Coordinates of C-alpha atoms in Angstrom, one line a residue:
M199 CA -4.4 -24.3 -1.4
Q200 CA -7.9 -22.9 -2.1
I201 CA -6.5 -19.8 -2.4
K202 CA -4.4 -21.0 -5.5
L203 CA -7.6 -22.9 -7.2
K204 CA -9.5 -19.8 -7.3
W205 CA -6.6 -17.9 -8.9
K206 CA -7.0 -20.2 -11.8
F207 CA -10.3 -19.8 -11.4
I208 CA -10.3 -15.6 -12.3
R209 CA -7.6 -16.0 -14.6
G210 CA -9.8 -18.4 -16.7
I211 CA -12.2 -15.7 -16.4
A212 CA -10.5 -13.1 -18.2
L213 CA -9.6 -15.4 -20.9
G214 CA -13.4 -15.2 -22.4
L215 CA -17.0 -16.7 -22.0
I216 CA -16.1 -20.2 -23.4
I217 CA -13.9 -20.9 -20.5
S218 CA -16.4 -19.0 -17.8
G219 CA -19.3 -21.0 -19.0
V220 CA -17.3 -24.0 -18.6
I221 CA -16.7 -22.6 -15.0
S222 CA -20.0 -21.7 -14.1
V223 CA -21.8 -25.6 -15.0
C224 CA -19.2 -27.0 -12.5
F225 CA -21.1 -24.9 -9.4
H226 CA -22.3 -27.2 -7.1
P227 CA -26.2 -26.8 -6.8
L228 CA -26.0 -25.8 -3.1
Q229 CA -23.0 -23.6 -3.9
V230 CA -25.4 -21.7 -6.6
Q231 CA -28.3 -21.7 -4.6
S232 CA -25.8 -19.7 -1.7
Q233 CA -24.4 -17.2 -4.3
S234 CA -27.7 -15.8 -5.1
R235 CA -28.2 -14.6 -2.3
P236 CA -26.7 -10.6 -1.8
V237 CA -23.2 -10.3 -0.1
N238 CA -21.1 -7.4 1.5
L239 CA -17.6 -7.2 1.8
T240 CA -15.8 -4.6 3.8
L241 CA -12.3 -3.7 2.4
V242 CA -10.2 -1.8 4.8
S243 CA -7.4 0.3 3.3
Y244 CA -4.8 3.2 3.8
A245 CA -5.8 6.5 2.7
V246 CA -4.1 7.0 -0.7
T247 CA -5.7 3.6 -2.6
Q248 CA -9.6 5.1 -2.8
K249 CA -8.9 6.4 -6.1
A250 CA -8.1 2.5 -7.5
Y251 CA -10.7 0.8 -5.7
E252 CA -13.2 3.2 -6.7
Q253 CA -12.5 2.1 -10.5
I254 CA -11.4 -1.6 -9.5
I255 CA -14.6 -2.3 -7.5
P256 CA -16.8 -2.2 -10.0
K257 CA -15.5 -4.0 -12.6
F258 CA -14.9 -6.8 -9.8
T259 CA -19.0 -6.7 -8.8
A260 CA -19.6 -6.8 -12.4
L261 CA -17.5 -9.7 -13.2
W262 CA -18.7 -11.5 -10.5
E263 CA -22.9 -11.2 -10.7
Q264 CA -22.0 -11.9 -14.7
Q265 CA -20.2 -14.8 -13.6
T266 CA -22.4 -16.5 -10.5
G267 CA -25.3 -14.7 -10.4
Q268 CA -24.4 -13.1 -6.7
R269 CA -24.8 -9.3 -6.2
V270 CA -22.0 -8.0 -4.4
T271 CA -22.0 -4.7 -2.7
F272 CA -18.7 -3.1 -1.2
D273 CA -18.1 -1.2 2.5
Q274 CA -15.0 0.8 2.3
S275 CA -12.4 2.3 4.8
Y276 CA -10.0 4.5 4.1
A277 CA -7.6 6.0 6.5
G278 CA -4.0 5.3 8.2
S279 CA -2.5 2.2 7.5
G280 CA -1.6 2.1 11.7
T281 CA -5.3 3.6 12.8
Q282 CA -6.5 1.1 10.2
T283 CA -4.8 -1.5 11.8
R284 CA -5.8 -0.8 15.2
A285 CA -9.7 -0.1 14.2
I286 CA -9.1 -4.2 12.9
I287 CA -7.6 -5.5 16.0
D288 CA -10.6 -3.6 18.2
G289 CA -13.2 -4.9 16.4
L290 CA -13.4 -3.5 13.2
E291 CA -15.1 -5.9 10.6
A292 CA -13.0 -6.1 7.5
D293 CA -13.3 -9.1 4.9
I294 CA -10.2 -7.8 3.3
V295 CA -7.4 -5.4 4.2
A296 CA -5.1 -3.7 1.9
L297 CA -2.3 -1.8 4.1
A298 CA 0.4 0.5 3.5
L299 CA 2.9 -2.4 4.5
A300 CA 3.4 -5.6 5.9
L301 CA 4.1 -5.0 9.2
D302 CA 0.3 -3.6 9.8
T303 CA -0.9 -6.8 8.3
K304 CA 1.4 -9.3 10.3
R305 CA -0.5 -7.1 13.8
I306 CA -3.6 -8.5 12.7
E307 CA -2.2 -11.9 12.1
Q308 CA -0.7 -11.6 16.0
A309 CA -4.0 -10.6 17.0
G310 CA -5.1 -13.9 15.9
L311 CA -7.5 -12.4 12.7
I312 CA -5.2 -13.6 9.9
N313 CA -3.7 -17.3 9.5
P314 CA 0.0 -17.5 9.5
G315 CA 1.4 -17.9 5.9
W316 CA -1.2 -15.6 4.0
E317 CA 2.1 -13.8 1.8
Q318 CA 2.3 -16.9 0.2
E319 CA -1.4 -17.3 -1.0
L320 CA -1.2 -14.7 -3.5
P321 CA 1.4 -13.4 -6.7
N322 CA 4.6 -11.7 -5.4
N323 CA 4.2 -12.5 -2.1
S324 CA 0.4 -10.9 -1.8
T325 CA 2.3 -7.5 -2.8
V326 CA -0.5 -5.9 -5.1
H327 CA 1.4 -2.9 -5.8
S328 CA 4.5 -0.5 -4.7
S329 CA 6.2 2.8 -5.0
V330 CA 8.8 4.5 -4.3
V331 CA 9.6 7.4 -1.9
A332 CA 9.4 11.5 -3.7
L333 CA 10.2 14.7 -2.4
V334 CA 8.0 17.7 -3.7
T335 CA 9.6 21.2 -3.4
R336 CA 7.3 24.1 -3.2
D337 CA 9.6 27.2 -4.7
Q338 CA 13.3 27.9 -5.4
A339 CA 14.1 28.1 -1.5
A340 CA 14.0 24.6 -1.5
T341 CA 16.3 22.8 -4.1
I342 CA 16.4 19.3 -3.6
D343 CA 19.2 17.3 -5.7
S344 CA 19.9 14.3 -3.2
W345 CA 18.8 13.2 0.2
S346 CA 21.1 14.9 1.8
D347 CA 19.9 18.4 1.1
L348 CA 17.0 17.3 3.7
T349 CA 19.3 18.4 6.2
D350 CA 19.4 21.9 5.1
D351 CA 18.6 24.5 7.7
N352 CA 16.3 26.5 5.2
I353 CA 14.3 23.3 4.8
Q354 CA 11.0 22.7 6.5
I355 CA 9.9 18.8 5.9
I356 CA 6.1 17.8 5.8
T357 CA 5.9 14.0 6.6
A358 CA 3.7 12.2 8.3
N359 CA 3.6 10.6 11.6
P360 CA 5.2 7.2 11.8
K361 CA 3.3 6.0 15.1
T362 CA 0.2 6.3 12.6
S363 CA 1.0 6.1 8.8
G364 CA 2.3 3.2 7.1
G365 CA 3.7 5.9 4.7
A366 CA 5.7 7.7 7.1
R367 CA 6.8 4.6 8.5
W368 CA 8.2 4.1 4.7
N369 CA 9.7 7.5 4.6
F370 CA 11.7 7.0 7.9
L371 CA 12.8 3.5 6.4
A372 CA 13.8 5.0 3.7
L373 CA 16.0 7.8 5.0
W374 CA 17.8 5.1 7.3
G375 CA 18.5 3.1 4.6
V376 CA 20.1 5.5 2.0
V377 CA 22.9 5.8 4.8
T378 CA 23.2 2.0 5.4
Q379 CA 23.1 0.7 2.2
S380 CA 25.3 2.8 0.5
G381 CA 27.9 1.8 3.3
G382 CA 27.3 4.1 6.1
T383 CA 27.0 3.0 9.8
D384 CA 23.6 2.6 11.7
E385 CA 25.3 5.8 13.6
Q386 CA 25.6 7.9 10.7
A387 CA 22.3 6.5 9.6
L388 CA 21.1 7.8 13.2
E389 CA 22.7 11.2 12.7
F390 CA 21.1 11.6 9.2
T391 CA 17.7 10.6 10.3
K392 CA 17.6 13.3 13.3
A393 CA 18.8 16.0 11.2
V394 CA 16.0 15.2 9.1
F395 CA 13.2 14.8 11.4
K396 CA 14.4 17.7 13.2
N397 CA 13.1 20.1 9.9
A398 CA 10.2 18.2 10.2
P399 CA 7.5 21.0 12.3
V400 CA 4.5 19.0 12.1
L401 CA 3.6 15.0 11.7
P402 CA 0.1 15.0 10.0
K403 CA -1.5 11.6 10.7
D404 CA -1.4 9.9 7.4
A405 CA 0.2 10.1 3.5
R406 CA -3.0 12.1 2.3
E407 CA -3.2 14.5 5.1
A408 CA 0.3 15.1 4.6
S409 CA -0.6 16.0 1.0
D410 CA -3.1 18.5 2.2
V411 CA -1.2 20.2 5.0
F412 CA 1.5 20.7 2.0
I413 CA -0.8 21.7 -1.2
K414 CA -3.9 23.1 0.5
Q415 CA -2.6 24.6 3.7
G416 CA 0.8 25.8 2.1
Q417 CA 2.9 25.0 4.9
G418 CA 6.7 23.6 4.8
N419 CA 8.6 23.7 1.5
V420 CA 9.5 20.0 0.6
L421 CA 6.6 17.1 1.1
M422 CA 8.1 13.6 1.6
N423 CA 5.5 11.3 -0.1
Y424 CA 4.5 8.5 -2.2
E425 CA 5.7 8.8 -5.9
N426 CA 2.0 7.7 -6.7
E427 CA 0.6 10.6 -4.9
V428 CA 2.7 13.2 -6.6
I429 CA 1.5 11.3 -10.0
L430 CA -1.9 11.8 -8.7
A431 CA -1.8 15.4 -7.7
E432 CA -0.7 16.2 -11.2
Q433 CA -3.2 14.1 -12.7
Q434 CA -5.7 16.5 -10.8
G435 CA -4.4 19.6 -11.7
Y436 CA -1.7 20.4 -9.1
K437 CA 1.9 21.3 -10.7
S438 CA 4.4 20.8 -8.5
T439 CA 8.6 20.1 -9.0
Y440 CA 9.0 16.9 -7.5
F441 CA 12.4 14.8 -7.2
I442 CA 12.5 11.2 -7.0
P443 CA 16.0 9.7 -6.2
T444 CA 17.3 7.5 -8.2
D445 CA 20.4 6.4 -6.6
Y446 CA 19.0 5.0 -3.7
N447 CA 15.2 4.7 -2.7
I448 CA 13.0 2.0 -0.9
S449 CA 10.8 -0.6 -2.8
I450 CA 7.3 0.4 -1.0
D451 CA 5.6 -2.8 -1.2
N452 CA 1.8 -2.7 -0.2
P453 CA 0.6 -6.4 0.4
V454 CA -3.4 -7.5 0.2
T455 CA -5.5 -10.4 2.1
V456 CA -8.2 -11.4 3.5
V457 CA -8.9 -11.4 7.5
D458 CA -9.9 -15.3 7.6
A459 CA -11.2 -14.8 11.0
V460 CA -13.9 -12.6 9.4
V461 CA -14.7 -14.3 6.4
D462 CA -14.9 -17.8 8.1
R463 CA -17.5 -16.0 10.5
R464 CA -19.5 -13.9 7.9
G465 CA -19.4 -17.1 5.2
T466 CA -17.8 -14.6 2.9
R467 CA -14.7 -16.2 2.1
E468 CA -15.1 -17.3 -1.5
V469 CA -15.9 -13.9 -3.2
A470 CA -13.6 -12.3 -0.7
E471 CA -10.5 -14.8 -1.9
A472 CA -12.0 -14.2 -5.8
F473 CA -12.1 -9.9 -5.1
V474 CA -8.3 -10.2 -3.9
E475 CA -7.3 -12.7 -6.6
F476 CA -9.0 -10.2 -9.0
L477 CA -6.0 -7.2 -8.1
F478 CA -3.4 -9.4 -9.7
T479 CA -5.3 -9.6 -12.8
P480 CA -4.2 -7.0 -15.6
E481 CA -7.4 -5.3 -15.7
A482 CA -7.1 -4.5 -11.7
Q483 CA -3.4 -3.8 -12.1
R484 CA -3.8 -0.6 -14.9
E485 CA -6.2 0.7 -12.4
F486 CA -3.6 1.0 -9.9
A487 CA -0.8 2.1 -12.5
K488 CA -3.4 4.8 -13.3
V489 CA -3.2 6.9 -10.4
G490 CA 0.4 6.3 -9.8
F491 CA 1.4 2.6 -8.2
R492 CA 3.9 0.6 -9.6
P493 CA 2.1 -2.6 -10.4
S494 CA 3.1 -5.8 -9.7
D495 CA 2.4 -7.5 -12.9
E496 CA 5.3 -7.2 -15.2
Q497 CA 3.7 -6.6 -18.5
V498 CA 1.5 -3.9 -16.9
F499 CA 5.0 -2.4 -15.7
T500 CA 6.2 -2.1 -18.9
E501 CA 2.8 -0.6 -20.2
F502 CA 3.0 2.3 -17.9
S503 CA 6.7 2.3 -17.2
S504 CA 7.4 5.7 -18.6
Q505 CA 6.1 7.4 -15.3
Y506 CA 8.5 5.3 -13.4
P507 CA 12.0 6.5 -13.3
T508 CA 14.5 3.5 -12.9
I509 CA 16.5 3.5 -9.0
D510 CA 20.0 2.3 -9.6
N511 CA 19.4 0.9 -6.3
L512 CA 16.0 -0.4 -4.9
F513 CA 16.5 -1.9 -1.8
T514 CA 13.7 -3.4 0.7
V515 CA 12.5 -3.7 4.4
E516 CA 14.2 -7.1 4.3
D517 CA 17.7 -5.4 3.7
L518 CA 16.6 -3.4 6.4
G519 CA 16.4 -6.7 8.6
G520 CA 13.2 -7.9 8.6
W521 CA 9.7 -6.6 9.7
D522 CA 9.9 -8.3 13.3
A523 CA 13.3 -6.5 13.3
V524 CA 12.1 -2.9 12.0
Q525 CA 9.3 -2.9 14.6
T526 CA 12.0 -3.7 17.2
N527 CA 14.6 -1.3 16.9
F528 CA 12.7 1.9 14.9
F529 CA 8.7 1.6 16.1
D530 CA 8.4 -0.2 19.1
D531 CA 7.6 2.2 22.0
G532 CA 10.7 3.8 23.6
A533 CA 12.7 2.6 20.2
I534 CA 14.4 5.0 17.6
F535 CA 11.8 6.7 16.3
D536 CA 10.5 7.7 19.6
Q537 CA 14.3 8.8 20.6
I538 CA 14.4 11.4 17.6
M539 CA 11.2 12.7 18.7
S540 CA 12.6 13.2 22.1
A541 CA 15.4 14.7 20.8
R542 CA 14.0 17.6 19.1

């Protein structure tokens, strides 16, 4: 496939100037002429990735200009994954989408904007990084040593709204999965999830806003969020006590792909595909790891392994039936999440 060929191209660039020189002379004259014109890409991602992309994009644009002579600029948009998905379907011209979950990317595919089979076009099923659920506590009134502690009467949980936030959907699926993956029934999972959301007084629109509500506004005494968010918060000086359940936790897999309809219409496919391929290089993977994401590159993961506790039973969305079943059972209008909220 075209994209696989260019993945080799990017890896070749990283190997050194000799290889890159060979690649440079392989460009067709018309291609070189085309690439001499500046190009602009629009990256649409979810809220908590911004710190990483602020470091990665300059590295890519410098490399691309060095290798092709073409200047690349980026427009960037960050918000809740569900919100971004709807915006793209409604007309936001994104060349590249890096959303919180494959379910949102599939919705764009179903709208006819991304070609089927995108998961197989990049390494690791197009999962560029991952995370797990972390539980942040504010004070001694909220001691969390296990998932079941979230149902205690003295707990007020801050988690984002699964209707607008990809991170919140992961939180919801983690709650369900820790019951069913440890031998519990769907009925027991429903009762546990109900009890947890009963302790959630507000549902911010995305994971970043959930962090702000907890940290800056002082609401709640437990924040349910991404592991990478608590690592980043600590790096920025917010000292917290957090607990990452290691008996059972969910692998929060974050995919990336190009939006085929947009890159073909705008003539940006080549550079857009080169960018998403670049995200899997060790250089880009280290930037994701620096802000707390679990990199998909095994070598880079090993370099940063001290910041990631080992999860004994790490389950995936496939263990919960796959995205189609998850959407139907939990998040469609009138499905289990809506039933839980209406019963609060």
